[in-house]
Amino acid sequence: MSQKADIALIGLAVMGQNLILNMDSKGFIVCAYNRTIEKVTQFLNNEAKGSNVIGATSLQDMVSKLRIPRKIMLLVKAGSAVDEFINNLIPLLQPGDIIIDGGNSEYQDTARRCNELEVKGLLYVGSGVSGGEEGARYGPSLMPGGHHEAWKHIQPIFQSICAKADNEPCCEWVGEGGAGHFVKMVHNGIEYGDMQLICEAYDLMRNLGLTQSEMSKQFARWNSEELDSFLIEITRDILNYKNSEGELLLRIRDTAGQKGTGKWTAIAALQYGVPVTLIGEAVFSRCLSALKNERVEASKLLKGAATKPSVANLQNFLNHIKHALYCAKIVSYAQGFMLMREAAKENGWNLNYGGIALMWRGGCIIRSAFLGNIKEAFTRNPQLSNLLLDGFFKKAIESGQESWRQVVSHAFMWGIPVPALSSALSFYDGYRSEKLPANLLQAQRDFFGAHTYELLGQEGKFVHTNWTGTGGNVSASTYDA
Ligand code: 6PG
């Protein structure tokens, strides 16, 4: 009888295949399965040739080839396919076996599946997997959550195949239920924000007349400084990329699609009542970009700013753009961590924020030197309530904010949209305001709807005023009760 497999992986699309090869290279025996069986044979005869990977011809066959407790990882399309596989696996498994979902599943789906499998004595893990094809093959960032009991069984595999940053694995147990997929969702939201910020910097530079190669040089320089990150690095290379027809980027249509994780982050932000404004703007910017035909029509009809983009000292302004990008990025991550903190409170998760920064430090799409700084901030103060209050980031914004304000105000004067850069600045100004105009808002609500308001110094006591003398003295909360 041949050796039993350490883990099975279902779904032989690009991520699945690469994860299998990664596990194999670390000495684990992997059993590969795919709904279309021919794919298994093809994989074994090609990409996995010469490896120790074994194949399965059916789910029964796969289950019989696994060491106990069985570990089965799904890398299939998020949604109904995950439920289908789980339902087909349940009768084949025994208590203590583990199902892992490595797709971009919605975190509430993961929480539901955890509950459903718990009743059957099975263990469930929803794990974020980030890093694309390369990451999957040579070291992804992994964000597992669900039934903690499963962790000791999967930890050796997960922490061996994941990326390492400063010699530490970019994979740690995240928390109960949907915590792993929630953290991956926020990662993706932040990814949307980072990408949008870079796009806005690019838009400003091209409007100032920089060539692609000049812009690429800027990104190369930024990549050697505090903005050092995977996304800045690939932007440098994209700007330099030429084929037989010249610069490819110039011929790519300016409309962006999305699979939904950024949108979920924005929805979660609204549901938890956390002002994650930058990611929201990044999602809406993709939606606006998708209205290409409408924009083309509007561009012929709607007039913009009278001032043409130009600056007296280009090098200075490029430096301003870098600072603006950096400051807005700090706000974006601060907002992302605020969202995780609130969700953790509501869901009873005990999230380790420094650990999350470390998980994102390497392997994933948002990997950057900056995440090392965030990790250090939480090491300095594990109770840090907001990244903006950490000494390092406070100082960074203090030294960059004049540049940030210059960039946003110039962009507005030139009529160049900078929704992420500007909403981050508004958030920063709002967050540091002792007084916001919400006193007037409370008065308006009470004026037209008797919604009541609180007086300064009398917090918790809600009163109503008959503002016009013609309405009654009954407040909304009175008849609500
Ligand atoms: C990752 C990525 C990945 C995501 C793509 C596309 O961490 O490897 O986040 O999971 O699917 O980036 O996402 P959109 O199609 O939503 O842009």
Short mmCIF file of C-alpha atoms and ligand atoms in Angstrom, two decimals:
data_model
loop_
_atom_site.label_atom_id
_atom_site.label_comp_id
_atom_site.label_asym_id
_atom_site.label_seq_id
_atom_site.Cartn_x
_atom_site.Cartn_y
_atom_site.Cartn_z
CA MET A 1 0.00 0.00 0.00
CA SER A 2 1.49 3.34 -1.02
CA GLN A 3 2.01 6.16 1.44
CA LYS A 4 -1.07 8.14 2.45
CA ALA A 5 -1.32 11.81 1.51
CA ASP A 6 -0.90 14.59 4.09
CA ILE A 7 -3.53 16.77 2.48
CA ALA A 8 -5.88 16.81 -0.49
CA LEU A 9 -6.46 19.80 -2.69
CA ILE A 10 -9.59 20.22 -4.74
CA GLY A 11 -9.57 22.64 -7.67
CA LEU A 12 -6.78 22.58 -10.23
CA ALA A 13 -7.01 26.13 -11.54
CA VAL A 14 -3.88 28.24 -11.37
CA MET A 15 -3.91 28.87 -7.58
CA GLY A 16 -4.67 25.23 -6.76
CA GLN A 17 -1.94 23.83 -8.99
CA ASN A 18 0.67 26.19 -7.63
CA LEU A 19 -0.24 25.55 -4.00
CA ILE A 20 0.04 21.81 -4.60
CA LEU A 21 3.49 22.21 -6.14
CA ASN A 22 4.50 24.44 -3.24
CA MET A 23 3.36 21.82 -0.68
CA ASP A 24 5.10 19.09 -2.66
CA SER A 25 8.35 21.05 -2.71
CA LYS A 26 8.20 21.24 1.09
CA GLY A 27 7.97 17.46 1.37
CA PHE A 28 4.22 17.01 1.89
CA ILE A 29 2.34 14.38 -0.04
CA VAL A 30 -0.60 16.00 -1.76
CA CYS A 31 -3.57 14.31 -3.35
CA ALA A 32 -4.97 16.35 -6.26
CA TYR A 33 -8.59 16.29 -7.31
CA ASN A 34 -10.70 18.23 -9.76
CA ARG A 35 -14.34 17.96 -10.76
CA THR A 36 -13.25 17.43 -14.37
CA ILE A 37 -11.08 14.37 -13.86
CA GLU A 38 -9.07 14.83 -17.08
CA LYS A 39 -7.50 17.88 -15.45
CA VAL A 40 -6.02 15.66 -12.75
CA THR A 41 -4.36 13.41 -15.33
CA GLN A 42 -3.15 16.40 -17.32
CA PHE A 43 -1.69 17.98 -14.20
CA LEU A 44 0.06 14.77 -13.11
CA ASN A 45 1.53 14.29 -16.58
CA ASN A 46 2.69 17.86 -17.01
CA GLU A 47 3.16 20.43 -14.23
CA ALA A 48 3.36 17.80 -11.47
CA LYS A 49 5.50 15.33 -13.43
CA GLY A 50 8.36 13.98 -11.36
CA SER A 51 6.77 15.16 -8.10
CA ASN A 52 5.25 13.09 -5.29
CA VAL A 53 1.75 14.42 -6.01
CA ILE A 54 -0.87 11.70 -6.31
CA GLY A 55 -4.20 11.98 -8.10
CA ALA A 56 -7.74 10.94 -7.24
CA THR A 57 -10.45 9.84 -9.61
CA SER A 58 -13.39 10.59 -7.30
CA LEU A 59 -14.05 12.17 -3.94
CA GLN A 60 -14.27 8.67 -2.41
CA ASP A 61 -10.93 7.77 -3.91
CA MET A 62 -9.43 11.02 -2.61
CA VAL A 63 -10.77 10.50 0.91
CA SER A 64 -9.42 6.93 1.01
CA LYS A 65 -5.92 8.19 0.20
CA LEU A 66 -5.71 10.60 3.13
CA ARG A 67 -4.03 10.30 6.48
CA ILE A 68 -6.32 10.82 9.49
CA PRO A 69 -7.47 13.39 10.48
CA ARG A 70 -8.11 14.09 6.83
CA LYS A 71 -7.23 17.56 5.61
CA ILE A 72 -9.00 18.69 2.48
CA MET A 73 -8.40 22.11 0.99
CA LEU A 74 -10.82 23.64 -1.48
CA LEU A 75 -9.57 26.12 -4.03
CA VAL A 76 -12.74 26.54 -6.03
CA LYS A 77 -14.84 29.56 -6.98
CA ALA A 78 -16.34 31.25 -3.93
CA GLY A 79 -20.07 30.75 -3.49
CA SER A 80 -22.23 27.75 -4.31
CA ALA A 81 -19.32 25.56 -5.52
CA VAL A 82 -17.90 25.60 -1.99
CA ASP A 83 -21.22 24.52 -0.46
CA GLU A 84 -21.61 21.81 -3.07
CA PHE A 85 -18.22 20.27 -2.35
CA ILE A 86 -18.80 20.47 1.39
CA ASN A 87 -22.15 18.70 1.03
CA ASN A 88 -20.59 15.97 -1.10
CA LEU A 89 -17.71 15.53 1.33
CA ILE A 90 -19.73 15.35 4.56
CA PRO A 91 -20.94 11.73 4.14
CA LEU A 92 -17.40 10.61 3.29
CA LEU A 93 -15.69 12.11 6.34
CA GLN A 94 -15.49 11.24 9.99
CA PRO A 95 -15.46 13.44 13.12
CA GLY A 96 -12.23 15.38 13.49
CA ASP A 97 -11.58 15.63 9.74
CA ILE A 98 -10.83 19.08 8.43
CA ILE A 99 -12.15 21.03 5.45
CA ILE A 100 -10.26 24.19 4.49
CA ASP A 101 -11.62 26.79 2.09
CA GLY A 102 -8.75 28.73 0.51
CA GLY A 103 -10.88 30.82 -1.85
CA ASN A 104 -12.01 34.41 -1.47
CA SER A 105 -15.21 33.45 0.37
CA GLU A 106 -17.48 35.95 2.04
CA TYR A 107 -16.71 35.83 5.76
CA GLN A 108 -20.31 35.35 6.85
CA ASP A 109 -20.56 32.31 4.56
CA THR A 110 -17.48 30.95 6.31
CA ALA A 111 -19.01 31.57 9.75
CA ARG A 112 -22.19 29.78 8.64
CA ARG A 113 -20.22 26.79 7.28
CA CYS A 114 -18.27 26.59 10.54
CA ASN A 115 -21.51 26.30 12.47
CA GLU A 116 -22.99 23.75 10.08
CA LEU A 117 -19.92 21.50 10.19
CA GLU A 118 -19.50 21.79 13.93
CA VAL A 119 -22.84 20.04 14.38
CA LYS A 120 -21.43 17.13 12.35
CA GLY A 121 -18.21 16.98 14.37
CA LEU A 122 -16.12 18.21 11.43
CA LEU A 123 -13.57 21.01 11.64
CA TYR A 124 -13.70 23.93 9.24
CA VAL A 125 -11.13 26.54 8.31
CA GLY A 126 -11.68 29.56 6.06
CA SER A 127 -8.29 30.79 5.01
CA GLY A 128 -7.29 33.88 3.11
CA VAL A 129 -4.63 33.07 0.51
CA SER A 130 -2.89 36.01 -1.07
CA GLY A 131 -0.07 36.48 -3.51
CA GLY A 132 -1.44 35.38 -6.85
CA GLU A 133 0.20 32.65 -8.90
CA GLU A 134 3.78 33.40 -7.80
CA GLY A 135 2.79 33.60 -4.17
CA ALA A 136 0.90 30.32 -4.28
CA ARG A 137 3.94 28.59 -5.78
CA TYR A 138 6.75 30.09 -3.72
CA GLY A 139 5.16 31.49 -0.56
CA PRO A 140 1.74 33.07 -0.13
CA SER A 141 0.46 35.01 2.81
CA LEU A 142 -2.06 32.76 4.58
CA MET A 143 -4.80 33.97 6.93
CA PRO A 144 -6.55 30.95 8.48
CA GLY A 145 -9.54 31.19 10.81
CA GLY A 146 -12.43 28.97 11.91
CA HIS A 147 -12.29 26.02 14.32
CA HIS A 148 -9.15 26.51 16.38
CA GLU A 149 -8.93 22.77 17.02
CA ALA A 150 -7.88 22.38 13.35
CA TRP A 151 -4.88 24.70 13.66
CA LYS A 152 -2.44 22.24 15.25
CA HIS A 153 -3.08 19.83 12.39
CA ILE A 154 -2.62 22.29 9.53
CA GLN A 155 -0.03 24.59 11.10
CA PRO A 156 3.04 22.55 9.98
CA ILE A 157 1.87 22.61 6.36
CA PHE A 158 0.68 26.22 6.35
CA GLN A 159 3.69 27.71 8.09
CA SER A 160 6.05 25.73 5.91
CA ILE A 161 4.56 26.76 2.54
CA CYS A 162 3.88 30.43 3.38
CA ALA A 163 6.09 33.43 2.73
CA LYS A 164 8.57 34.45 5.44
CA ALA A 165 9.31 38.01 6.50
CA ASP A 166 12.22 38.72 8.83
CA ASN A 167 12.43 34.94 9.24
CA GLU A 168 8.88 34.74 10.57
CA PRO A 169 6.03 32.98 8.76
CA CYS A 170 3.45 35.21 7.06
CA CYS A 171 0.75 32.94 8.46
CA GLU A 172 -0.74 32.81 11.91
CA TRP A 173 -4.04 31.67 13.34
CA VAL A 174 -6.43 34.62 12.95
CA GLY A 175 -9.49 33.72 14.99
CA GLU A 176 -12.82 31.94 15.24
CA GLY A 177 -15.52 31.60 12.57
CA GLY A 178 -15.12 33.91 9.59
CA ALA A 179 -12.15 35.84 11.08
CA GLY A 180 -9.61 34.58 8.51
CA HIS A 181 -11.76 35.48 5.55
CA PHE A 182 -12.68 38.81 7.13
CA VAL A 183 -9.00 39.72 7.44
CA LYS A 184 -8.41 38.61 3.84
CA MET A 185 -11.37 40.75 2.75
CA VAL A 186 -9.86 43.80 4.47
CA HIS A 187 -6.52 42.94 2.84
CA ASN A 188 -8.24 43.07 -0.53
CA GLY A 189 -10.00 46.34 0.33
CA ILE A 190 -6.64 47.83 1.23
CA GLU A 191 -5.27 46.42 -2.02
CA TYR A 192 -8.01 48.36 -3.87
CA GLY A 193 -7.04 51.51 -1.93
CA ASP A 194 -3.31 51.17 -2.62
CA MET A 195 -3.95 50.59 -6.32
CA GLN A 196 -6.27 53.59 -6.56
CA LEU A 197 -3.74 55.85 -4.82
CA ILE A 198 -1.04 54.76 -7.25
CA CYS A 199 -3.41 55.40 -10.17
CA GLU A 200 -4.10 58.92 -8.90
CA ALA A 201 -0.36 59.63 -8.60
CA TYR A 202 0.09 58.35 -12.16
CA ASP A 203 -2.79 60.51 -13.40
CA LEU A 204 -1.28 63.63 -11.86
CA MET A 205 2.13 62.88 -13.35
CA ARG A 206 0.86 62.22 -16.84
CA ASN A 207 -1.22 65.42 -16.68
CA LEU A 208 1.98 67.26 -15.81
CA GLY A 209 3.45 65.92 -19.04
CA LEU A 210 5.77 63.18 -17.74
CA THR A 211 6.54 60.39 -20.17
CA GLN A 212 6.00 56.78 -19.15
CA SER A 213 9.68 56.21 -18.77
CA GLU A 214 9.97 59.30 -16.53
CA MET A 215 7.07 58.06 -14.43
CA SER A 216 8.64 54.63 -14.22
CA LYS A 217 11.80 56.26 -12.85
CA GLN A 218 9.74 58.04 -10.18
CA PHE A 219 8.15 54.77 -9.10
CA ALA A 220 11.59 53.13 -9.10
CA ARG A 221 12.85 55.86 -6.79
CA TRP A 222 9.81 55.64 -4.51
CA ASN A 223 10.29 51.90 -4.37
CA SER A 224 13.70 52.43 -2.81
CA GLU A 225 12.25 54.72 -0.12
CA GLU A 226 9.38 54.51 2.36
CA LEU A 227 6.87 53.45 -0.33
CA ASP A 228 8.86 50.28 -1.07
CA SER A 229 6.16 47.74 -1.99
CA PHE A 230 5.10 45.11 -4.49
CA LEU A 231 2.42 47.35 -6.06
CA ILE A 232 4.83 50.28 -6.60
CA GLU A 233 7.36 47.84 -8.06
CA ILE A 234 4.95 46.35 -10.59
CA THR A 235 3.74 49.85 -11.53
CA ARG A 236 7.35 50.76 -12.36
CA ASP A 237 7.55 47.72 -14.63
CA ILE A 238 4.11 48.23 -16.22
CA LEU A 239 5.08 51.78 -17.19
CA ASN A 240 8.24 50.46 -18.84
CA TYR A 241 6.58 47.60 -20.65
CA LYS A 242 6.72 47.77 -24.46
CA ASN A 243 5.78 45.28 -27.13
CA SER A 244 5.98 45.48 -30.92
CA GLU A 245 3.29 48.16 -30.95
CA GLY A 246 4.96 50.30 -28.30
CA GLU A 247 3.91 51.08 -24.74
CA LEU A 248 1.17 48.64 -23.83
CA LEU A 249 -0.37 50.67 -21.00
CA LEU A 250 -1.37 53.43 -23.42
CA ARG A 251 -3.55 50.98 -25.31
CA ILE A 252 -5.37 49.49 -22.32
CA ARG A 253 -8.99 50.61 -21.89
CA ASP A 254 -9.52 52.78 -18.80
CA THR A 255 -12.25 50.69 -17.20
CA ALA A 256 -11.65 48.44 -14.20
CA GLY A 257 -13.52 45.32 -13.18
CA GLN A 258 -13.73 43.71 -9.77
CA LYS A 259 -14.60 40.37 -8.25
CA GLY A 260 -16.18 41.85 -5.16
CA THR A 261 -13.93 41.68 -2.11
CA GLY A 262 -13.31 45.45 -2.14
CA LYS A 263 -17.04 46.02 -2.35
CA TRP A 264 -17.58 43.64 0.59
CA THR A 265 -15.10 45.68 2.63
CA ALA A 266 -17.04 48.85 1.90
CA ILE A 267 -20.32 47.11 2.76
CA ALA A 268 -18.84 45.80 6.03
CA ALA A 269 -17.61 49.31 6.82
CA LEU A 270 -21.15 50.64 6.44
CA GLN A 271 -22.59 47.76 8.44
CA TYR A 272 -20.15 48.20 11.33
CA GLY A 273 -20.38 52.00 11.08
CA VAL A 274 -16.65 52.55 10.53
CA PRO A 275 -15.58 55.40 8.20
CA VAL A 276 -13.43 53.39 5.79
CA THR A 277 -13.67 56.20 3.28
CA LEU A 278 -10.61 55.54 1.14
CA ILE A 279 -11.51 51.97 0.27
CA GLY A 280 -15.08 53.12 -0.41
CA GLU A 281 -13.74 55.71 -2.87
CA ALA A 282 -11.48 53.11 -4.47
CA VAL A 283 -14.48 50.85 -5.11
CA PHE A 284 -16.56 53.73 -6.47
CA SER A 285 -13.66 54.82 -8.69
CA ARG A 286 -13.77 51.40 -10.35
CA CYS A 287 -17.53 51.82 -10.79
CA LEU A 288 -17.04 55.28 -12.34
CA SER A 289 -14.32 53.95 -14.63
CA ALA A 290 -16.75 51.30 -15.86
CA LEU A 291 -19.11 54.04 -17.14
CA LYS A 292 -16.79 54.56 -20.09
CA ASN A 293 -19.40 55.32 -22.74
CA GLU A 294 -21.22 57.75 -20.50
CA ARG A 295 -17.94 59.45 -19.62
CA VAL A 296 -17.02 59.82 -23.27
CA GLU A 297 -20.34 61.60 -23.91
CA ALA A 298 -20.03 63.76 -20.80
CA SER A 299 -16.47 64.74 -21.73
CA LYS A 300 -17.88 66.47 -24.80
CA LEU A 301 -20.52 68.37 -22.83
CA LEU A 302 -19.21 69.21 -19.37
CA LYS A 303 -16.61 71.91 -18.84
CA GLY A 304 -13.83 71.48 -16.28
CA ALA A 305 -11.30 73.71 -14.53
CA ALA A 306 -9.91 76.87 -16.11
CA THR A 307 -6.39 76.23 -14.77
CA LYS A 308 -4.11 73.94 -16.77
CA PRO A 309 -1.83 71.56 -14.85
CA SER A 310 1.59 73.11 -14.49
CA VAL A 311 4.05 73.69 -11.67
CA ALA A 312 7.03 75.98 -11.24
CA ASN A 313 9.27 73.26 -9.82
CA LEU A 314 8.46 69.82 -11.16
CA GLN A 315 10.88 67.92 -8.95
CA ASN A 316 9.40 69.55 -5.89
CA PHE A 317 5.90 68.68 -6.93
CA LEU A 318 6.81 65.07 -7.63
CA ASN A 319 8.11 64.93 -4.10
CA HIS A 320 4.80 66.38 -2.90
CA ILE A 321 2.98 63.58 -4.77
CA LYS A 322 5.10 60.97 -3.02
CA HIS A 323 4.29 62.42 0.39
CA ALA A 324 0.59 62.69 -0.49
CA LEU A 325 0.56 59.05 -1.50
CA TYR A 326 2.33 58.02 1.68
CA CYS A 327 0.09 60.06 4.01
CA ALA A 328 -3.08 58.79 2.33
CA LYS A 329 -1.76 55.24 2.58
CA ILE A 330 -1.31 55.67 6.31
CA VAL A 331 -4.93 56.80 6.58
CA SER A 332 -6.10 53.85 4.49
CA TYR A 333 -4.39 51.30 6.71
CA ALA A 334 -5.56 53.13 9.83
CA GLN A 335 -9.12 52.83 8.51
CA GLY A 336 -8.66 49.14 7.66
CA PHE A 337 -7.42 48.38 11.17
CA MET A 338 -10.31 50.41 12.63
CA LEU A 339 -12.70 48.18 10.71
CA MET A 340 -11.02 44.99 11.94
CA ARG A 341 -11.11 46.29 15.52
CA GLU A 342 -14.84 46.97 15.35
CA ALA A 343 -15.65 43.66 13.65
CA ALA A 344 -13.52 41.85 16.25
CA LYS A 345 -15.51 43.50 19.02
CA GLU A 346 -18.85 42.53 17.50
CA ASN A 347 -17.85 38.98 16.60
CA GLY A 348 -15.85 38.21 19.72
CA TRP A 349 -12.58 37.72 17.81
CA ASN A 350 -9.33 38.26 19.61
CA LEU A 351 -7.37 39.65 16.67
CA ASN A 352 -3.65 40.15 16.93
CA TYR A 353 -3.07 43.33 14.91
CA GLY A 354 0.73 43.11 14.91
CA GLY A 355 0.39 39.50 13.76
CA ILE A 356 -1.90 40.58 10.92
CA ALA A 357 0.63 43.21 9.81
CA LEU A 358 3.30 40.51 9.83
CA MET A 359 1.08 38.17 7.78
CA TRP A 360 0.75 40.96 5.19
CA ARG A 361 4.41 41.94 5.38
CA GLY A 362 5.42 39.28 2.84
CA GLY A 363 3.87 37.08 0.18
CA CYS A 364 0.68 39.01 -0.44
CA ILE A 365 -0.29 41.68 -2.94
CA ILE A 366 -0.01 44.56 -0.44
CA ARG A 367 3.38 43.40 0.89
CA SER A 368 5.59 46.35 1.69
CA ALA A 369 8.20 47.81 4.00
CA PHE A 370 5.35 49.92 5.39
CA LEU A 371 3.73 46.82 6.91
CA GLY A 372 6.95 46.28 8.83
CA ASN A 373 6.41 49.77 10.32
CA ILE A 374 2.85 48.82 11.26
CA LYS A 375 4.08 45.62 12.89
CA GLU A 376 6.57 47.69 14.90
CA ALA A 377 3.82 50.12 15.95
CA PHE A 378 1.79 47.26 17.43
CA THR A 379 4.90 45.77 19.03
CA ARG A 380 5.56 49.15 20.71
CA ASN A 381 1.97 49.29 21.87
CA PRO A 382 -0.24 46.19 21.44
CA GLN A 383 -3.20 48.25 22.71
CA LEU A 384 -2.72 50.98 20.07
CA SER A 385 -6.25 52.24 19.35
CA ASN A 386 -5.44 53.90 16.04
CA LEU A 387 -2.38 53.80 13.78
CA LEU A 388 -2.58 57.58 13.33
CA LEU A 389 -1.73 57.94 17.02
CA ASP A 390 1.48 55.91 16.81
CA GLY A 391 4.58 58.12 17.08
CA PHE A 392 6.13 56.92 13.82
CA PHE A 393 3.02 57.50 11.70
CA LYS A 394 2.10 60.73 13.49
CA LYS A 395 5.52 62.10 12.57
CA ALA A 396 5.26 60.84 8.99
CA ILE A 397 2.00 62.70 8.49
CA GLU A 398 3.35 65.79 10.19
CA SER A 399 6.24 65.93 7.75
CA GLY A 400 4.15 65.02 4.68
CA GLN A 401 0.88 66.83 5.22
CA GLU A 402 1.80 70.18 3.63
CA SER A 403 2.75 68.28 0.47
CA TRP A 404 -0.48 66.29 0.68
CA ARG A 405 -2.53 69.48 0.94
CA GLN A 406 -0.64 71.02 -2.00
CA VAL A 407 -1.32 68.00 -4.18
CA VAL A 408 -5.02 67.75 -3.35
CA SER A 409 -5.66 71.48 -3.77
CA HIS A 410 -3.75 71.64 -7.06
CA ALA A 411 -5.59 68.59 -8.36
CA PHE A 412 -8.90 70.25 -7.53
CA MET A 413 -7.83 73.46 -9.27
CA TRP A 414 -6.73 71.49 -12.34
CA GLY A 415 -9.87 69.37 -12.40
CA ILE A 416 -8.03 66.06 -11.94
CA PRO A 417 -10.01 63.55 -9.86
CA VAL A 418 -8.17 62.41 -6.72
CA PRO A 419 -10.94 60.74 -4.72
CA ALA A 420 -8.68 58.54 -2.60
CA LEU A 421 -6.02 61.18 -1.89
CA SER A 422 -8.64 63.79 -1.02
CA SER A 423 -11.06 61.64 0.99
CA ALA A 424 -8.13 60.45 3.09
CA LEU A 425 -7.19 64.07 3.78
CA SER A 426 -10.77 64.92 4.76
CA PHE A 427 -10.83 61.92 7.05
CA TYR A 428 -7.58 63.01 8.65
CA ASP A 429 -8.94 66.50 9.20
CA GLY A 430 -12.19 65.11 10.56
CA TYR A 431 -10.49 62.60 12.85
CA ARG A 432 -8.29 65.29 14.38
CA SER A 433 -11.22 67.73 14.85
CA GLU A 434 -12.40 68.29 18.36
CA LYS A 435 -15.47 69.94 16.89
CA LEU A 436 -17.34 68.79 13.82
CA PRO A 437 -20.54 70.43 12.53
CA ALA A 438 -22.71 67.53 13.67
CA ASN A 439 -24.29 69.80 16.31
CA LEU A 440 -26.13 71.46 13.44
CA LEU A 441 -27.02 68.07 12.03
CA GLN A 442 -28.56 67.03 15.34
CA ALA A 443 -30.52 70.28 15.44
CA GLN A 444 -31.79 69.74 11.88
CA ARG A 445 -32.92 66.18 12.69
CA ASP A 446 -34.72 67.39 15.76
CA PHE A 447 -36.20 70.36 13.87
CA PHE A 448 -37.84 68.35 11.11
CA GLY A 449 -38.37 65.00 12.78
CA ALA A 450 -38.26 65.51 16.55
CA HIS A 451 -35.33 63.04 16.64
CA THR A 452 -33.93 64.69 19.81
CA TYR A 453 -30.34 65.81 20.51
CA GLU A 454 -27.80 65.74 23.33
CA LEU A 455 -26.46 68.91 24.96
CA LEU A 456 -22.71 69.31 25.52
CA GLY A 457 -21.94 68.23 29.04
CA GLN A 458 -25.17 66.25 29.31
CA GLU A 459 -24.20 63.21 27.24
CA GLY A 460 -26.69 60.38 27.25
CA LYS A 461 -29.64 62.68 27.94
CA PHE A 462 -31.74 63.20 24.81
CA VAL A 463 -34.05 66.18 24.62
CA HIS A 464 -36.39 67.68 22.06
CA THR A 465 -37.10 71.33 21.29
CA ASN A 466 -40.18 72.68 19.63
CA TRP A 467 -38.12 74.83 17.21
CA THR A 468 -40.97 76.62 15.44
CA GLY A 469 -43.47 76.84 18.23
CA THR A 470 -46.01 75.20 15.93
CA GLY A 471 -45.01 71.53 16.31
CA GLY A 472 -45.83 69.44 19.35
CA ASN A 473 -43.52 68.65 22.23
CA VAL A 474 -43.53 64.93 21.52
CA SER A 475 -40.17 63.58 20.34
CA ALA A 476 -39.61 60.76 17.85
CA SER A 477 -38.11 58.56 20.52
CA THR A 478 -41.21 59.07 22.67
CA TYR A 479 -43.58 57.61 20.10
CA ASP A 480 -41.00 55.04 19.04
CA ALA A 481 -41.01 53.60 22.54
C1 6PG B 1 -4.63 38.32 -3.61
C2 6PG B 1 -5.65 39.08 -4.41
C3 6PG B 1 -6.66 38.21 -5.05
C4 6PG B 1 -7.75 38.95 -5.79
C5 6PG B 1 -7.30 39.74 -6.96
C6 6PG B 1 -8.39 40.31 -7.85
O1 6PG B 1 -4.56 38.64 -2.43
O2 6PG B 1 -3.91 37.48 -4.15
O3 6PG B 1 -6.35 39.93 -3.54
O4 6PG B 1 -7.23 37.44 -4.03
O5 6PG B 1 -8.65 38.01 -6.26
O6 6PG B 1 -6.46 40.76 -6.54
O7 6PG B 1 -9.33 41.03 -7.13
P1 6PG B 1 -10.40 41.96 -7.90
O8 6PG B 1 -10.85 41.21 -9.11
O9 6PG B 1 -11.52 42.17 -6.94
O10 6PG B 1 -9.67 43.19 -8.26
#
